[in-house]
CSV table of C-alpha atoms in Angstrom, one decimal:
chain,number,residue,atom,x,y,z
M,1,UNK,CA,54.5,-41.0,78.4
M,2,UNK,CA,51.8,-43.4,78.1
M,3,UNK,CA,52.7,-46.3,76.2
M,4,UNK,CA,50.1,-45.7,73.5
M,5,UNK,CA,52.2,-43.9,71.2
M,6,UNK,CA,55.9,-44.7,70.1
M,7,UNK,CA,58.3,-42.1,70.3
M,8,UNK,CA,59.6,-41.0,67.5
M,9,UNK,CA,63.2,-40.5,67.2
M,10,UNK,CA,64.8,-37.7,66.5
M,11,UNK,CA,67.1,-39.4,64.2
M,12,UNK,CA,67.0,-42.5,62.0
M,13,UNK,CA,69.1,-45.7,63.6
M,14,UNK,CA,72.6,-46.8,62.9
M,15,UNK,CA,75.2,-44.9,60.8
M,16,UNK,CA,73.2,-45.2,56.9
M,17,UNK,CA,70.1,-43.3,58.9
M,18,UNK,CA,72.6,-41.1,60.4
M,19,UNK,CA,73.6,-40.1,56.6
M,20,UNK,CA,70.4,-40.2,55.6
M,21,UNK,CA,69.5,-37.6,58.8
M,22,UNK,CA,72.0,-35.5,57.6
M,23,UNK,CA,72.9,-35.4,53.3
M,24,UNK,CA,69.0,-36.6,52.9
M,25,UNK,CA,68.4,-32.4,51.8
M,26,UNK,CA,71.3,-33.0,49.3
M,27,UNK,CA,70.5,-36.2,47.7
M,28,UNK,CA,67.1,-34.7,47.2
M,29,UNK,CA,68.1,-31.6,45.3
M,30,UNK,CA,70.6,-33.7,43.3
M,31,UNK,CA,67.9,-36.2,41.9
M,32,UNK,CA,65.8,-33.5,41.2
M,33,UNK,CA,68.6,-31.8,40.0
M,34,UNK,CA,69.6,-35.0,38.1
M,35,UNK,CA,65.9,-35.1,36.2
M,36,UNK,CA,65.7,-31.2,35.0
M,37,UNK,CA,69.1,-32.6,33.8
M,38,UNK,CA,68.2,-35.2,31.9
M,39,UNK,CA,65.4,-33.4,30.1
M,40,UNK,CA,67.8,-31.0,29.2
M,41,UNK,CA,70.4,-33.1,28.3
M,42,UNK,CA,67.7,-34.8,25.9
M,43,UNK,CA,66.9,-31.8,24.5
M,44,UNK,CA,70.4,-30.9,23.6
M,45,UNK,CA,71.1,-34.6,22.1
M,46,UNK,CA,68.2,-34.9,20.1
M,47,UNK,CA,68.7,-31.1,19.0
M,48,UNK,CA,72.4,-31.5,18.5
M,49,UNK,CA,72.5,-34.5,16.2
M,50,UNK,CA,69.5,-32.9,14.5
M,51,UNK,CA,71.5,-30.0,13.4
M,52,UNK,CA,74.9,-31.8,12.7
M,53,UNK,CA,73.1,-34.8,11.0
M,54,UNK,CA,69.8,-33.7,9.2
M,55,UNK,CA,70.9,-29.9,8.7
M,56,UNK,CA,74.5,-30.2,8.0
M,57,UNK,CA,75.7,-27.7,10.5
M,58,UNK,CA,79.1,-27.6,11.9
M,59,UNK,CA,79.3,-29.5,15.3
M,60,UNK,CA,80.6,-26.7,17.6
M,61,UNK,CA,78.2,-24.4,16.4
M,62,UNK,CA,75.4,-27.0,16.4
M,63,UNK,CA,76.8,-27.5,20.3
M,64,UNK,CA,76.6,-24.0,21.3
M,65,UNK,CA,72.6,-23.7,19.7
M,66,UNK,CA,71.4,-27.1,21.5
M,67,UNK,CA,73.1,-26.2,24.9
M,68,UNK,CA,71.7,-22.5,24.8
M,69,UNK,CA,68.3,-23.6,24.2
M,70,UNK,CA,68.2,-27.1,26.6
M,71,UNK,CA,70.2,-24.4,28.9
M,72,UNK,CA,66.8,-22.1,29.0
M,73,UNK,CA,64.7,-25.7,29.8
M,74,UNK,CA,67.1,-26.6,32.7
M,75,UNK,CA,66.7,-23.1,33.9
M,76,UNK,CA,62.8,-22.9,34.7
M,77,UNK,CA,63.3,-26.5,35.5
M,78,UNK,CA,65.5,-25.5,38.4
M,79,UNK,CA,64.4,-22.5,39.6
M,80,UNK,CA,60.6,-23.5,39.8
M,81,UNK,CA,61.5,-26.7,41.0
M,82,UNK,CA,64.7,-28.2,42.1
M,83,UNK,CA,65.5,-25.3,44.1
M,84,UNK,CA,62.3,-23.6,44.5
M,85,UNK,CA,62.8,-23.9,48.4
M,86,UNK,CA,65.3,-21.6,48.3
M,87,UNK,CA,65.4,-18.0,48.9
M,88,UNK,CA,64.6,-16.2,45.2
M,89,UNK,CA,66.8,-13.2,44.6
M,90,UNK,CA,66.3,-10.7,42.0
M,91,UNK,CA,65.5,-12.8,38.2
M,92,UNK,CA,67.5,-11.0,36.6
M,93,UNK,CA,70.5,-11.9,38.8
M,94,UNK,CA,69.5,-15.2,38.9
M,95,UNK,CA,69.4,-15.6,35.1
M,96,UNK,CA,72.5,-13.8,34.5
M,97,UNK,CA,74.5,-15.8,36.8
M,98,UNK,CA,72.6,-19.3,36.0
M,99,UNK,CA,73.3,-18.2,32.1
M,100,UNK,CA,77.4,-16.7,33.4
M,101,UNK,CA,77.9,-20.5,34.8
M,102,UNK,CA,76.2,-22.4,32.0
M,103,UNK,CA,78.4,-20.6,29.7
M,104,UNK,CA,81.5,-22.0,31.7
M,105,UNK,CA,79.9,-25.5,31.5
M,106,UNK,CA,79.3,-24.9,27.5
M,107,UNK,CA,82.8,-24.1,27.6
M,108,UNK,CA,84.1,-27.2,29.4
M,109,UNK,CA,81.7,-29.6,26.9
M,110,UNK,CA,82.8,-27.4,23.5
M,111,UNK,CA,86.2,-27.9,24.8
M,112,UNK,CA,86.3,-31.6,25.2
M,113,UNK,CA,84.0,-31.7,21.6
M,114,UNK,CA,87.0,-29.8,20.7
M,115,UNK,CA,90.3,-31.5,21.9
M,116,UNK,CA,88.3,-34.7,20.4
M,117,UNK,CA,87.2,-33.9,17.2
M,118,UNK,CA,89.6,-31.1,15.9
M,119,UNK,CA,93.3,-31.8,18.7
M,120,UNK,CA,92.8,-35.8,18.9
M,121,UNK,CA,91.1,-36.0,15.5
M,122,UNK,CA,93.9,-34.5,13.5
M,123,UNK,CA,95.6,-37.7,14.8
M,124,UNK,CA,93.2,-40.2,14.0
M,125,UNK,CA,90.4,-38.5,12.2
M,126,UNK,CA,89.0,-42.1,11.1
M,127,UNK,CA,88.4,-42.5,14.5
M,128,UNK,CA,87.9,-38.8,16.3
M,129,UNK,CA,85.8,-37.2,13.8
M,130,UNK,CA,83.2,-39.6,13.7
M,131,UNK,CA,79.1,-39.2,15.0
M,132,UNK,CA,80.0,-41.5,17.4
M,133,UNK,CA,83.1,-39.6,18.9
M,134,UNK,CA,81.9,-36.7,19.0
M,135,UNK,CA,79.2,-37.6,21.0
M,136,UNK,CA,81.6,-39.6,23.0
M,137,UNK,CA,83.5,-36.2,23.3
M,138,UNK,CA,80.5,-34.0,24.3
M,139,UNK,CA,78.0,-35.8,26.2
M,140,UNK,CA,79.7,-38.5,28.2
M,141,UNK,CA,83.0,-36.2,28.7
M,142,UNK,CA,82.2,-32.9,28.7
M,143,UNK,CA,78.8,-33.1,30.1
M,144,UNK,CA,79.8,-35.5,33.0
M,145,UNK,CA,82.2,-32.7,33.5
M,146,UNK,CA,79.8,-29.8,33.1
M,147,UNK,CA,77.3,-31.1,35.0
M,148,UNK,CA,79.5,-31.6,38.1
M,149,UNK,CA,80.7,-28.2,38.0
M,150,UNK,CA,77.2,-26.6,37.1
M,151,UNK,CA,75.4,-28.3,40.5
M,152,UNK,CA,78.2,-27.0,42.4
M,153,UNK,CA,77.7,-23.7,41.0
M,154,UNK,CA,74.1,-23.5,41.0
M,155,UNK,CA,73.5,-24.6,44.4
M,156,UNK,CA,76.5,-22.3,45.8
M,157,UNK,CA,75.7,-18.8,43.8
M,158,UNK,CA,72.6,-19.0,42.0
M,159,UNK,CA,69.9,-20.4,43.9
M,160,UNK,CA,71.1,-19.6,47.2
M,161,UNK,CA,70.1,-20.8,50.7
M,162,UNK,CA,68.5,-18.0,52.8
M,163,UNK,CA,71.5,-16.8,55.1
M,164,UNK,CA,71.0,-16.3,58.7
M,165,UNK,CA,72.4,-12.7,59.8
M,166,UNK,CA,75.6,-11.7,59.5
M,167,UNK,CA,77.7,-12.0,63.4
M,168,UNK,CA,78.8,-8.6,63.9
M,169,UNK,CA,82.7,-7.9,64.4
M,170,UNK,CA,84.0,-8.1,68.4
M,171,UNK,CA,84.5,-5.0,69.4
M,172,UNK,CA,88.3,-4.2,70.9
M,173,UNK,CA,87.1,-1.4,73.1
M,174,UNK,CA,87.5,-3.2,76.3
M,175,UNK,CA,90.5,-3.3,78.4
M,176,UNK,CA,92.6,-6.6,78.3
M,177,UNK,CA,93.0,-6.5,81.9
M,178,UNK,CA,89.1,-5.9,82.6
């Protein structure tokens, strides 16, 4: 080495580098994650509260509409660019499950929308069926739920990392005592 050039190291210095060296891939994915998200989750809001509010319409049916259609937003969102490193499989599968694990996230918000407005609201309906509550109920709750569970989900069987090739089973042909 001359002198003219630093080196550059392989890793960044002290332990926050080290953390950065090593989740940096993962807090990427998750802010971009985080922004398809929030799009969606604006869509579903704005969408939601448009059809309980302006059009009347019951609120778990105006739940399942908004998430189904801010669910289709999140879903080009993610695949063409939060994870759109990754190996693509077939669409198809990759819709189907994406749409499979959103439906369990739609079930975990509807649910807490649910136990709030209709279980805790039978209660205390002054206070559990209210605007207010219910969006308590379905987007701080259930989609700070959902959401965990739908990264997880996405990142484990929907948009998959390319694998490296499978280790093929030892064989038990030999002779112990060889």
């Amino acid at each position: 080495m001359t002198g003219d050039q630093p080196a550059t190291p392989e890793t960044r210095p002290g332990p926050l580098g080290r953390l950065i060296d090593r989740f940096g891939h993962l807090l990427r994915e998750l802010s971009k994650f985080a922004t398809v998200g929030g799009i969606a989750f604006l869509i579903d809001f704005a969408l939601f509260n448009y059809l309980t509010v302006a059009r009347g319409m019951e609120q778990v049916t105006a739940k399942t509409v908004s998430t189904v259609i801010a669910a289709t937003v999140a879903f080009l969102g993610n695949r063409f660019w939060t994870w759109r490193h990754r190996q693509r499989s077939h669409p198809a599968r990759e819709y189907a499950l994406f749409f499979f694990f959103n439906g369990v996230g739609l079930g975990i918000t509807v649910g807490c929308l649910a136990i709030s407005r209709y279980g805790l609201g039978a209660v205390w309906p002054e206070v559990f069926r209210t605007t207010l509550a219910d969006n308590i109920a379905s987007y701080i709750v259930g989609t700070g739920v959902a959401t965990l569970f739908r990264f997880w989900s996405y990142r484990r069987f929907v948009f998959v990392e390319a694998g490296t090739p499978p280790v093929p089973a030892p064989s038990h042909d030999r002779d112990p005592g060889a």
